[in-house]
XYZ file of C-alpha atoms in Angstrom:
760
model
C -64.328 -33.055 -95.535
C -67.838 -32.284 -96.673
C -70.287 -30.629 -94.457
C -73.214 -32.686 -93.273
C -71.299 -35.989 -93.424
C -71.597 -38.061 -90.325
C -68.277 -39.493 -89.281
C -67.689 -42.632 -87.333
C -65.784 -42.884 -84.086
C -62.663 -44.443 -85.591
C -59.245 -43.126 -84.830
C -58.948 -41.422 -88.217
C -62.164 -39.523 -88.021
C -61.810 -38.838 -84.341
C -58.574 -36.956 -84.843
C -60.264 -34.340 -87.004
C -60.257 -31.065 -85.012
C -63.734 -30.175 -83.848
C -65.226 -26.794 -83.106
C -64.205 -25.164 -79.871
C -66.822 -25.423 -77.247
C -67.456 -22.242 -75.283
C -67.737 -22.983 -71.566
C -70.466 -21.184 -69.703
C -69.281 -19.024 -66.871
C -70.364 -20.057 -63.431
C -72.540 -17.396 -61.904
C -70.711 -15.657 -59.053
C -72.293 -15.943 -55.621
C -73.270 -12.624 -54.074
C -74.991 -11.628 -50.894
C -78.308 -11.522 -52.703
C -77.965 -15.150 -53.848
C -77.836 -16.461 -50.271
C -80.970 -17.971 -48.722
C -83.071 -15.662 -46.622
C -82.435 -17.723 -43.468
C -78.686 -17.281 -43.888
C -79.073 -13.546 -44.455
C -81.076 -13.217 -41.249
C -78.315 -14.914 -39.275
C -75.734 -12.585 -40.824
C -77.773 -9.456 -40.176
C -78.296 -10.336 -36.514
C -74.524 -10.176 -35.957
C -74.151 -6.666 -37.349
C -74.051 -3.403 -35.454
C -76.915 -0.929 -35.970
C -74.758 1.329 -38.155
C -73.688 -1.579 -40.375
C -77.268 -2.767 -40.585
C -78.379 0.607 -41.915
C -75.541 0.580 -44.433
C -76.561 -2.868 -45.713
C -80.179 -1.757 -45.862
C -79.246 1.048 -48.249
C -77.442 -1.276 -50.693
C -80.392 -3.018 -52.329
C -84.159 -3.002 -52.113
C -84.238 -6.760 -51.480
C -82.012 -6.345 -48.439
C -84.134 -3.436 -47.252
C -87.284 -5.538 -47.442
C -85.691 -8.386 -45.480
C -84.522 -6.062 -42.710
C -87.802 -4.169 -42.485
C -90.102 -7.186 -42.600
C -88.306 -9.311 -39.995
C -88.395 -7.917 -36.468
C -85.914 -10.580 -35.299
C -83.118 -8.669 -37.028
C -83.569 -5.591 -34.842
C -84.429 -7.701 -31.806
C -81.017 -9.431 -31.865
C -78.806 -6.570 -33.046
C -76.017 -5.832 -30.563
C -75.451 -2.394 -29.044
C -72.172 -3.392 -27.426
C -70.212 -0.405 -26.072
C -72.841 1.915 -27.567
C -74.964 4.354 -25.566
C -77.978 6.417 -26.657
C -76.902 9.774 -28.046
C -78.900 12.531 -29.754
C -77.998 11.156 -33.184
C -78.568 7.478 -32.306
C -81.641 7.609 -30.056
C -83.923 6.719 -32.936
C -81.895 3.551 -33.579
C -82.305 2.446 -29.975
C -86.011 3.267 -29.982
C -86.570 1.343 -33.196
C -84.716 -1.706 -31.876
C -86.545 -1.540 -28.535
C -89.941 -1.443 -30.253
C -88.897 -4.520 -32.268
C -88.090 -6.434 -29.072
C -84.434 -5.627 -28.338
C -83.899 -6.005 -24.573
C -80.513 -4.274 -24.510
C -81.839 -1.192 -26.280
C -84.843 -0.961 -23.944
C -82.702 -1.199 -20.781
C -80.185 1.367 -21.960
C -82.908 3.788 -23.020
C -84.677 3.463 -19.669
C -81.481 4.131 -17.686
C -80.412 6.927 -20.044
C -83.694 8.803 -19.604
C -83.857 8.113 -15.852
C -80.425 9.632 -15.198
C -80.646 12.066 -18.152
C -77.440 10.588 -19.502
C -77.187 10.614 -23.279
C -80.227 12.238 -24.905
C -80.049 16.018 -24.656
C -83.207 17.484 -23.169
C -84.042 20.970 -21.969
C -84.040 21.682 -18.256
C -87.650 22.807 -18.393
C -89.830 19.918 -17.222
C -86.856 17.577 -17.378
C -88.005 15.252 -14.589
C -91.485 14.858 -16.051
C -90.304 14.302 -19.639
C -87.503 11.945 -18.672
C -89.767 10.082 -16.247
C -92.412 9.429 -18.888
C -89.883 8.179 -21.414
C -88.015 6.099 -18.836
C -91.219 4.418 -17.633
C -92.114 3.521 -21.207
C -88.848 1.705 -21.881
C -88.577 0.188 -18.388
C -92.001 -1.367 -18.893
C -90.903 -2.651 -22.289
C -87.677 -4.081 -20.830
C -89.628 -5.865 -18.091
C -91.734 -7.607 -20.709
C -88.629 -8.648 -22.675
C -86.498 -9.966 -19.781
C -85.293 -13.534 -19.594
C -87.788 -16.090 -18.334
C -85.317 -17.227 -15.653
C -84.882 -13.690 -14.284
C -86.993 -12.057 -11.590
C -88.574 -8.610 -12.115
C -85.745 -6.113 -11.835
C -86.706 -2.579 -12.871
C -87.580 -1.691 -9.271
C -83.819 -1.657 -8.608
C -83.499 1.639 -10.472
C -86.526 3.446 -9.011
C -86.182 2.318 -5.385
C -85.661 4.945 -2.682
C -84.082 7.236 -1.699
C -86.020 9.732 -3.753
C -85.228 13.398 -4.121
C -86.650 15.250 -1.072
C -86.914 18.587 -2.866
C -88.510 19.366 -6.176
C -89.723 16.854 -8.725
C -88.091 13.429 -8.697
C -87.719 11.416 -11.869
C -88.024 8.126 -9.908
C -91.359 9.238 -8.484
C -92.592 10.088 -11.985
C -91.601 6.632 -13.222
C -93.379 5.017 -10.256
C -96.619 6.897 -10.923
C -96.508 6.183 -14.657
C -95.936 2.462 -14.103
C -98.765 2.357 -11.577
C -101.089 3.972 -14.112
C -99.993 1.515 -16.801
C -100.997 -1.450 -14.637
C -104.646 -0.495 -15.113
C -104.424 -0.396 -18.915
C -101.858 -3.071 -19.811
C -103.122 -6.400 -18.485
C -100.276 -8.426 -20.015
C -97.594 -6.607 -17.997
C -99.700 -6.155 -14.873
C -98.134 -8.946 -12.769
C -94.408 -8.030 -13.036
C -95.092 -4.283 -12.837
C -97.170 -4.626 -9.661
C -94.404 -6.762 -8.167
C -91.849 -4.016 -8.873
C -94.087 -1.362 -7.359
C -94.596 -3.472 -4.239
C -90.850 -3.985 -3.822
C -90.352 -0.226 -3.961
C -93.025 0.438 -1.320
C -91.569 -2.200 1.007
C -88.441 -0.049 1.371
C -90.386 2.941 2.694
C -91.687 3.491 6.205
C -94.341 1.356 7.837
C -97.180 3.499 6.563
C -96.726 2.048 3.049
C -96.236 -1.597 4.024
C -99.969 -2.320 3.874
C -100.172 -0.888 0.367
C -97.194 -3.051 -0.637
C -98.975 -6.203 0.592
C -102.066 -5.242 -1.390
C -99.987 -4.833 -4.556
C -98.307 -8.199 -3.940
C -101.697 -9.890 -3.692
C -102.834 -8.289 -6.950
C -99.565 -9.296 -8.621
C -99.916 -12.868 -7.370
C -103.448 -13.044 -8.763
C -102.038 -11.880 -12.101
C -99.682 -14.878 -12.167
C -96.402 -13.466 -10.802
C -94.662 -16.361 -9.020
C -92.185 -14.128 -7.180
C -95.021 -12.144 -5.596
C -96.624 -15.382 -4.445
C -93.405 -16.393 -2.701
C -93.060 -13.007 -0.969
C -96.617 -13.383 0.311
C -95.750 -16.871 1.560
C -92.798 -15.492 3.509
C -95.043 -12.877 5.107
C -97.736 -15.393 6.072
C -95.186 -17.923 7.339
C -94.114 -15.619 10.171
C -97.657 -15.429 11.485
C -98.502 -19.142 11.114
C -98.520 -20.948 14.468
C -101.104 -23.699 13.972
C -99.502 -27.061 12.957
C -102.184 -27.783 10.395
C -101.795 -24.413 8.721
C -98.025 -24.778 8.855
C -98.238 -28.085 6.967
C -100.400 -26.464 4.326
C -97.912 -23.598 4.167
C -95.057 -26.014 3.455
C -97.069 -27.769 0.766
C -97.709 -24.406 -0.876
C -93.984 -23.747 -0.801
C -93.380 -27.097 -2.498
C -95.754 -26.083 -5.283
C -93.883 -22.821 -5.835
C -90.589 -24.705 -5.910
C -91.968 -27.130 -8.502
C -92.896 -24.185 -10.721
C -89.265 -23.050 -10.808
C -88.999 -20.320 -8.162
C -85.380 -20.415 -6.955
C -86.092 -18.747 -3.608
C -88.824 -21.302 -2.942
C -86.489 -24.169 -3.794
C -83.855 -22.824 -1.414
C -86.329 -22.333 1.429
C -87.783 -25.821 0.927
C -84.298 -27.367 1.032
C -83.529 -25.574 4.304
C -86.759 -26.793 5.877
C -86.228 -30.387 4.762
C -82.592 -30.411 5.865
C -83.396 -29.184 9.374
C -86.413 -31.471 9.812
C -89.215 -33.294 8.039
C -92.117 -30.822 7.888
C -93.986 -32.763 5.181
C -93.917 -36.044 7.074
C -92.159 -37.875 4.257
C -89.852 -40.836 4.480
C -86.238 -40.092 5.268
C -85.123 -41.062 1.779
C -87.760 -38.894 0.098
C -86.807 -35.933 2.280
C -83.131 -36.393 1.384
C -84.031 -36.520 -2.312
C -85.751 -33.135 -2.047
C -82.547 -31.574 -0.716
C -80.328 -33.448 -3.185
C -82.500 -32.172 -6.015
C -81.403 -28.631 -5.198
C -77.734 -29.634 -5.464
C -78.329 -31.565 -8.688
C -80.134 -28.609 -10.247
C -77.205 -26.288 -9.580
C -76.457 -24.338 -12.772
C -73.411 -25.773 -14.535
C -70.225 -23.851 -15.018
C -70.293 -21.807 -18.262
C -68.430 -23.455 -21.105
C -66.647 -20.210 -21.736
C -64.661 -19.278 -18.648
C -64.585 -15.624 -17.551
C -62.199 -13.696 -19.778
C -59.772 -11.619 -17.742
C -57.777 -9.145 -19.819
C -54.144 -9.988 -20.284
C -52.163 -13.091 -19.498
C -52.048 -12.291 -15.791
C -55.786 -12.672 -15.338
C -55.524 -14.585 -12.064
C -53.595 -11.792 -10.362
C -55.938 -9.180 -11.846
C -58.949 -11.008 -10.456
C -57.253 -11.288 -7.057
C -56.658 -7.527 -6.946
C -60.201 -6.645 -8.018
C -61.969 -9.028 -5.616
C -59.692 -7.997 -2.747
C -60.676 -4.384 -3.326
C -64.382 -5.308 -3.448
C -63.914 -7.060 -0.096
C -62.517 -3.845 1.378
C -65.484 -1.872 0.046
C -67.863 -4.456 1.528
C -66.138 -4.230 4.905
C -66.045 -0.442 4.932
C -69.745 -0.097 3.985
C -70.749 -3.009 6.236
C -72.510 -4.907 3.465
C -73.439 -8.551 3.887
C -71.315 -11.399 2.642
C -74.155 -12.359 0.296
C -73.847 -8.977 -1.409
C -70.152 -9.647 -2.017
C -70.791 -13.122 -3.450
C -73.562 -11.919 -5.759
C -71.355 -9.037 -6.929
C -68.450 -11.324 -7.820
C -70.903 -13.677 -9.509
C -72.187 -10.836 -11.700
C -68.614 -9.919 -12.646
C -67.815 -13.512 -13.645
C -71.035 -13.937 -15.616
C -70.476 -10.664 -17.460
C -66.883 -11.534 -18.356
C -68.021 -14.944 -19.586
C -70.120 -13.142 -22.211
C -68.093 -10.045 -23.030
C -64.489 -8.996 -22.736
C -63.516 -5.851 -20.854
C -60.295 -3.824 -21.136
C -58.092 -3.994 -18.084
C -58.574 -0.285 -17.455
C -62.339 -0.845 -17.010
C -62.265 -3.876 -14.716
C -62.586 -1.766 -11.585
C -65.465 0.116 -13.208
C -67.172 -3.204 -13.907
C -66.667 -4.372 -10.330
C -68.044 -1.249 -8.677
C -70.977 -1.103 -11.131
C -71.930 -4.677 -10.228
C -71.735 -3.777 -6.539
C -73.994 -0.735 -7.028
C -76.611 -2.905 -8.751
C -76.352 -5.780 -6.252
C -76.649 -3.564 -3.179
C -79.841 -2.110 -4.600
C -81.182 -5.621 -5.190
C -80.187 -7.234 -1.847
C -79.441 -4.649 0.820
C -81.628 -1.996 2.348
C -78.640 0.359 2.498
C -77.355 1.005 -0.989
C -74.136 2.222 -2.535
C -74.930 5.471 -4.332
C -73.412 6.249 -7.696
C -71.540 9.321 -6.482
C -70.125 7.418 -3.534
C -69.050 4.604 -5.830
C -67.232 7.090 -8.052
C -65.451 8.462 -4.994
C -64.423 4.952 -3.957
C -62.579 4.575 -7.257
C -60.558 7.684 -6.400
C -62.466 9.558 -9.134
C -60.803 7.401 -11.762
C -64.156 7.202 -13.531
C -66.922 9.723 -13.975
C -70.566 9.628 -12.964
C -71.708 8.947 -16.509
C -69.166 6.135 -16.915
C -70.681 4.268 -13.985
C -74.247 4.843 -15.185
C -73.411 3.433 -18.598
C -71.617 0.430 -17.142
C -74.688 -0.328 -15.024
C -76.727 -0.421 -18.228
C -74.173 -2.713 -19.862
C -74.209 -5.137 -16.929
C -78.001 -5.415 -16.616
C -78.525 -5.740 -20.374
C -75.828 -8.387 -20.874
C -77.079 -10.449 -17.913
C -80.613 -10.335 -19.268
C -81.928 -8.694 -16.110
C -80.893 -11.690 -13.973
C -79.028 -10.065 -11.106
C -79.432 -12.754 -8.456
C -77.906 -16.145 -9.195
C -77.189 -19.158 -6.929
C -74.059 -18.536 -4.903
C -71.708 -20.490 -2.727
C -73.368 -19.111 0.414
C -76.826 -20.346 -0.605
C -75.703 -23.962 -0.672
C -73.610 -23.360 2.432
C -76.710 -22.342 4.381
C -78.412 -25.602 3.393
C -75.360 -27.617 4.480
C -75.097 -25.839 7.828
C -78.796 -26.315 8.510
C -78.392 -30.002 7.700
C -75.408 -30.567 9.973
C -74.676 -27.468 12.098
C -71.141 -26.545 13.115
C -69.832 -24.814 16.165
C -69.810 -21.031 16.046
C -66.086 -20.745 15.408
C -66.210 -23.438 12.742
C -69.137 -21.653 11.073
C -67.096 -18.430 10.934
C -64.180 -20.406 9.514
C -66.517 -21.829 6.872
C -67.521 -18.291 5.841
C -63.846 -17.274 5.849
C -62.882 -20.006 3.386
C -65.917 -19.174 1.235
C -64.741 -15.579 0.801
C -61.150 -16.674 0.216
C -62.354 -18.880 -2.638
C -63.652 -15.804 -4.461
C -60.097 -14.558 -4.982
C -58.914 -17.347 -7.278
C -60.095 -17.805 -10.840
C -59.088 -21.484 -10.918
C -61.842 -22.277 -8.403
C -64.548 -20.924 -10.719
C -64.369 -24.167 -12.690
C -66.432 -25.831 -9.947
C -70.165 -25.315 -9.550
C -71.329 -23.436 -6.431
C -72.864 -26.626 -4.974
C -69.648 -28.609 -5.483
C -67.478 -25.830 -4.080
C -69.700 -25.337 -1.005
C -69.525 -29.050 -0.225
C -65.730 -29.007 -0.624
C -65.451 -26.010 1.718
C -67.483 -27.868 4.328
C -65.290 -30.954 3.934
C -62.143 -28.853 4.361
C -63.586 -27.068 7.408
C -64.508 -30.324 9.113
C -61.060 -31.747 8.323
C -59.142 -28.735 9.655
C -61.275 -28.569 12.818
C -60.980 -32.334 13.410
C -64.623 -33.334 13.052
C -65.205 -37.067 12.894
C -66.321 -38.395 10.549
C -65.342 -35.615 8.210
C -68.071 -36.500 5.672
C -70.926 -38.458 7.257
C -73.364 -40.509 5.239
C -76.092 -37.963 5.993
C -74.226 -35.339 3.970
C -73.666 -37.785 1.113
C -77.370 -38.667 0.972
C -78.621 -35.055 1.041
C -76.068 -33.599 -1.388
C -75.268 -36.443 -3.758
C -71.524 -35.814 -3.313
C -69.254 -38.477 -1.871
C -65.989 -37.849 -0.120
C -63.816 -38.986 -3.039
C -65.646 -36.511 -5.303
C -64.774 -33.558 -3.070
C -61.190 -34.349 -2.021
C -59.474 -32.838 -5.144
C -61.397 -29.580 -4.752
C -60.728 -29.491 -0.992
C -56.982 -29.958 -1.553
C -56.976 -27.174 -4.136
C -58.845 -24.938 -1.695
C -56.235 -25.565 0.978
C -53.335 -24.874 -1.365
C -54.876 -21.675 -2.720
C -56.438 -20.176 0.386
C -53.656 -20.889 2.878
C -50.638 -20.244 0.693
C -48.137 -17.719 2.004
C -47.375 -16.430 -1.497
C -49.948 -13.652 -1.462
C -49.868 -11.171 -4.380
C -48.663 -7.670 -3.596
C -49.544 -4.294 -4.968
C -47.156 -1.739 -6.437
C -46.142 -0.640 -2.918
C -45.095 -4.187 -1.927
C -48.099 -4.427 0.400
C -49.763 -7.841 0.604
C -53.376 -7.963 -0.537
C -55.101 -9.384 2.531
C -58.553 -7.803 2.490
C -60.366 -11.034 3.394
C -57.935 -11.838 6.187
C -58.348 -8.378 7.709
C -62.129 -8.674 7.417
C -62.180 -11.867 9.511
C -59.695 -10.588 12.076
C -62.615 -8.773 13.684
C -63.897 -9.915 17.045
C -67.324 -10.582 15.544
C -65.735 -13.483 13.611
C -63.678 -14.654 16.635
C -60.427 -13.778 14.827
C -60.618 -16.942 12.700
C -58.210 -15.559 10.100
C -55.420 -15.657 12.713
C -55.948 -19.352 13.310
C -53.012 -21.646 12.557
C -54.095 -24.437 10.239
C -52.532 -27.873 10.065
C -49.803 -28.569 7.529
C -50.375 -30.184 4.174
C -49.108 -33.636 5.100
C -51.432 -33.898 8.073
C -54.348 -32.803 5.905
C -53.537 -35.566 3.414
C -53.552 -38.084 6.236
C -56.961 -36.888 7.442
C -58.401 -36.982 3.911
C -56.780 -40.388 3.352
C -55.045 -39.394 0.143
C -51.474 -39.786 -1.017
C -49.029 -37.168 0.208
C -48.957 -34.825 -2.779
C -46.727 -31.812 -2.943
C -48.700 -28.538 -2.906
C -46.279 -26.798 -5.266
C -48.124 -28.239 -8.244
C -50.620 -25.403 -8.169
C -48.751 -22.710 -6.275
C -46.825 -20.929 -9.063
C -49.936 -19.832 -10.973
C -52.820 -18.026 -9.338
C -55.052 -18.841 -12.295
C -54.495 -22.555 -12.108
C -52.993 -22.722 -15.596
C -49.245 -23.421 -15.723
C -48.865 -21.572 -19.011
C -50.019 -18.315 -17.487
C -46.811 -17.823 -15.563
C -44.654 -18.060 -18.677
C -46.608 -15.437 -20.579
C -46.768 -13.256 -17.497
C -42.988 -13.243 -17.208
C -42.513 -12.453 -20.875
C -44.173 -9.053 -20.948
C -43.439 -6.279 -21.051
C -39.846 -5.979 -22.191
C -37.621 -3.216 -20.914
C -37.065 -1.809 -24.398
C -40.559 -0.411 -24.662
C -40.845 1.238 -21.262
C -39.609 4.641 -22.331
C -41.983 4.798 -25.263
C -44.974 3.832 -23.128
C -44.213 6.362 -20.406
C -43.683 9.168 -22.901
C -47.079 8.458 -24.434
C -48.906 8.643 -21.109
C -51.722 11.202 -20.964
C -51.478 13.790 -18.247
C -55.160 13.641 -17.314
C -55.755 11.819 -14.040
C -58.905 10.154 -15.288
C -56.935 8.091 -17.784
C -55.043 6.306 -15.031
C -56.344 3.075 -13.552
C -56.808 2.865 -9.829
C -56.244 -0.882 -9.890
C -52.789 -1.424 -8.376
C -50.150 -3.478 -10.063
C -48.997 -6.705 -8.491
C -45.440 -7.704 -7.764
C -43.912 -11.075 -8.465
C -44.257 -13.532 -5.629
C -41.285 -15.378 -4.153
C -41.816 -18.491 -6.212
C -42.365 -16.504 -9.368
C -39.057 -14.702 -8.843
C -37.254 -18.038 -8.687
C -38.664 -18.905 -12.106
C -37.128 -15.800 -13.644
C -33.726 -17.449 -13.705
C -34.794 -20.357 -15.867
C -36.504 -18.117 -18.391
C -34.540 -14.858 -18.154
C -33.042 -14.972 -21.634
C -36.357 -15.971 -23.143
C -38.297 -13.310 -21.268
C -35.967 -10.576 -22.496
C -36.648 -11.431 -26.109
C -38.502 -8.518 -27.669
C -40.547 -10.850 -29.818
C -42.138 -12.278 -26.670
C -43.582 -8.956 -25.547
C -47.266 -9.184 -24.830
C -47.846 -5.600 -25.966
C -48.533 -4.745 -29.577
C -46.515 -2.003 -31.136
C -43.490 -2.327 -28.856
C -40.545 -1.012 -30.838
C -37.039 0.029 -29.967
C -35.928 3.585 -30.302
C -32.620 4.390 -31.984
C -30.987 5.281 -28.665
C -31.974 1.943 -27.230
C -30.577 0.146 -30.297
C -27.267 1.971 -29.849
C -27.165 0.976 -26.204
C -27.806 -2.626 -27.202
C -25.011 -2.494 -29.827
C -22.661 -1.097 -27.216
C -23.252 -4.116 -25.059
C -22.615 -6.675 -27.796
C -18.976 -7.154 -26.771
C -20.024 -7.789 -23.187
C -22.532 -10.396 -24.312
C -19.804 -12.190 -26.274
C -17.568 -12.255 -23.216
C -20.441 -13.651 -21.191
C -20.909 -16.491 -23.685
C -17.199 -17.330 -23.666
C -16.992 -17.562 -19.885
C -16.376 -20.928 -18.281
C -19.270 -23.088 -17.164
C -18.325 -22.793 -13.508
C -18.077 -19.053 -13.604
C -21.310 -18.770 -15.590
C -23.143 -20.723 -12.942
C -21.699 -18.507 -10.246
C -22.666 -15.318 -12.062
C -26.089 -16.692 -12.855
C -26.793 -17.415 -9.230
C -25.603 -13.967 -8.207
C -27.790 -12.294 -10.817
C -30.905 -14.137 -9.796
C -30.407 -13.981 -6.045
C -33.145 -12.228 -4.125
C -30.827 -11.276 -1.254
C -30.512 -7.670 -0.274
C -26.867 -7.546 -1.284
C -27.567 -8.510 -4.871
C -30.306 -5.969 -5.224
C -28.165 -3.295 -3.623
C -25.518 -3.834 -6.283
C -28.174 -3.601 -8.974
C -29.535 -0.412 -7.431
C -26.077 1.189 -7.454
C -25.642 0.426 -11.130
C -29.082 1.828 -11.831
C -28.283 5.044 -9.957
C -25.083 5.491 -11.967
C -27.026 4.916 -15.140
C -29.714 7.461 -14.261
C -27.106 10.070 -13.331
C -25.645 9.796 -16.815
C -29.004 10.812 -18.267
C -29.434 7.641 -20.323
C -32.027 5.904 -18.119
C -35.220 4.554 -19.578
C -37.619 6.550 -17.380
C -37.316 8.806 -14.379
C -38.036 7.248 -11.019
C -41.130 8.172 -9.086
C -41.268 8.913 -5.362
C -42.199 5.896 -3.324
C -45.371 6.099 -1.271
C -45.325 5.287 2.431
C -46.359 1.737 3.036
C -49.809 1.130 4.434
C -49.960 -2.316 5.934
C -53.746 -2.250 6.188
C -54.653 -1.589 2.603
C -55.143 -3.732 -0.450
C -53.616 -1.127 -2.714
C -56.694 0.914 -3.605
C -55.992 4.298 -2.109
C -59.564 5.388 -2.692
C -60.853 3.212 0.123
C -58.497 4.815 2.615
C -58.427 8.417 1.409
C -60.572 10.762 -0.580
C -57.882 12.521 -2.550
C -56.554 11.064 -5.806
C -53.073 9.690 -5.773
C -50.698 11.674 -7.878
C -48.369 8.800 -8.558
C -50.788 6.087 -9.535
C -49.013 3.294 -11.427
C -49.610 2.213 -14.951
C -51.904 -0.760 -15.491
C -49.761 -3.851 -15.790
C -47.445 -5.871 -13.669
C -43.852 -5.250 -12.756
C -40.984 -7.383 -13.919
C -37.285 -7.238 -13.080
C -35.137 -6.991 -16.199
C -31.495 -6.023 -16.768
C -30.658 -2.377 -17.360
C -29.006 -1.717 -20.704
C -25.872 0.406 -20.394
C -25.163 3.000 -23.095
C -22.309 2.696 -25.541
C -20.202 5.370 -23.825
C -20.299 3.578 -20.499
C -19.445 0.304 -22.201
C -16.456 1.939 -23.894
C -15.128 3.192 -20.553
C -15.452 -0.331 -19.190
C -13.414 -1.648 -22.147
C -10.607 0.850 -21.468
C -10.606 -0.124 -17.827
C -10.259 -3.801 -18.732
C -7.351 -3.093 -21.107
C -5.482 -1.163 -18.410
C -6.090 -3.933 -15.946
C -4.834 -6.505 -18.468
C -1.404 -4.820 -18.526
C -0.748 -5.867 -14.938
C -1.738 -9.531 -14.772
C -3.757 -11.984 -16.768
C -5.391 -13.385 -13.639
C -6.633 -10.004 -12.662
C -7.936 -9.524 -16.206
C -10.230 -12.524 -16.003
C -11.562 -11.407 -12.653
C -12.106 -7.900 -14.035
C -14.047 -9.315 -16.980
C -16.226 -11.180 -14.556
C -17.070 -8.031 -12.631
C -17.763 -6.003 -15.769
C -20.091 -8.606 -17.222
C -21.951 -8.916 -13.951
C -22.251 -5.165 -13.489
C -23.640 -4.667 -16.972
C -26.021 -7.589 -16.950
C -27.610 -7.631 -13.541
C -28.416 -4.005 -12.760
C -32.120 -4.448 -12.159
C -34.849 -1.925 -12.572
C -38.552 -2.321 -11.902
C -40.963 -1.902 -14.745
């Protein structure tokens, strides 16, 4: 075919092979080909070390990181603390607007924890650096948070020598004259510090509050209003005072909104119509912050029990130090808000709880919990620097917002609206603190939960009507909206299945707190039964067992809780335990409740499956595999047993009577004497019926036999091959006498090998 001839599209010409067309390769997408907006979102999720590594890859990436301050402003310093080799990273991020870096640098320099400095002039150098970053953190805090840096420099100050807190105070006071933009919040912090001193500095504190209010600080204006309110006696001036409070509330001051709701619920100071006055109070309940979409993350599948143990211990600390109930509620609120944003290992949950209490006592109470005392309360499980760093983590993650609306705040409004008798008011507070123990109740907003507690209190104390129309108008909640929450409160708070610690002691910190005469012994009060409560609430008679088995409110939790850990991994875990006392967790382990033990029977075979272990890396040792092989013949005999006999043996194995456990204990003792046990037994501590399980609250010395973190589960002891062989010989000898005796002997052997229980 000649070149240059144009062919038609007929079938003959079309079949002539044409030249191969070379396909162009599609250009591969790289990081540099992404849009700049996408790269910024990716860079903001990196750690500082990874960000520096990416910056060194290409000049284009370096320019993007250096020219956009938002990258450093949003970089996360999670679980990272300023050190001599990383201080410059924190300082760079803080100068670019990173709140977390500024807070951690301020606390690190204040307590001299992290950056290594010489002892010469340490207080002056650290004070100057701490004041610089505290001032920067105050300017970067969340708009919904109140000024907070005064929490760290409040008294007591060091009586001898130079004090770093005093240096920070003087430096911040000097900065107020030069930095007009930060003048209002800084003057407010200085005034809050002076208010905690003796009377000779109160006048200076009022002067600073006035200057801060003139600079536009809303919180200072409210504090001045509280001071002037006490001295206002003229009705005309009092009306103007209330109108001023309404203006502060309209600008978004939470304390002003709460005070206005209390005034309007107890009377009508503004002279408004009844409906308008009720709407002002209902607006506070409607504006209650919603429950976070992400529920607090408690480590492990037994999060409800873990929360119960932690909060019960915080209640004991509150009782021992005589802190207010508000301090306890704010502390638990900080713990929940922190866990809703970041996960914490189980070994650090107690550290998180005590760090939140240290911060909250400094914010609310005049008497504080010092850091060294807090470390002692944890039985020296954690060190001084661990608590300081956790305080920085908490404040930085919460954005400086320490105080948040609590259950007690809305309760005060409700009690001022419709007061209760003194005993009923104590019972209301008792149920409020009991509600802190259960994670399933955190799904309700504080306003909803406070209204449900009031409904339950009025129902149990036979008030009529239990939910008047006045409460419905001022809160916006009707009776049918609160009944489900009230029923759940009754089932949770007055259940007899209370979790126990590793010493089989019930965790009853709240109950012991309200057994005091100051609360009229309301915790000893006998409440009505569930059926009578349903009749009072006018609901169908529901069985309370629907929510009893799981403390977390999720039925699936109990299944996972029973499945871990398996007995095969106990020896390996105990052999790998560090000897140092600081590695142990002071949080006690909880025992299975009565109802949870009854569920073991239905899921015993499933829970013993090694694949269901909730612990990664659980593997069987060779000795354990041999012991399991030695029991294979016994398992076969158990499967071939008759249905009637199986049921009988099953009931015996799962019985919680003392006789059944005594038989299991005898088998365990024989097994340990042979030297093939999984782990040596530890001496049992004497029972203390007035403790929640934290020995640090009751004694100052560390406990030498602190348990491992985790929860105990009863599982069958595996008998070694040699013992199983002796049992086989015994059965053969018994078979020579009578066949009937042989079957009965098989029964006893299978039971003895399968139901010797040991506690993990």
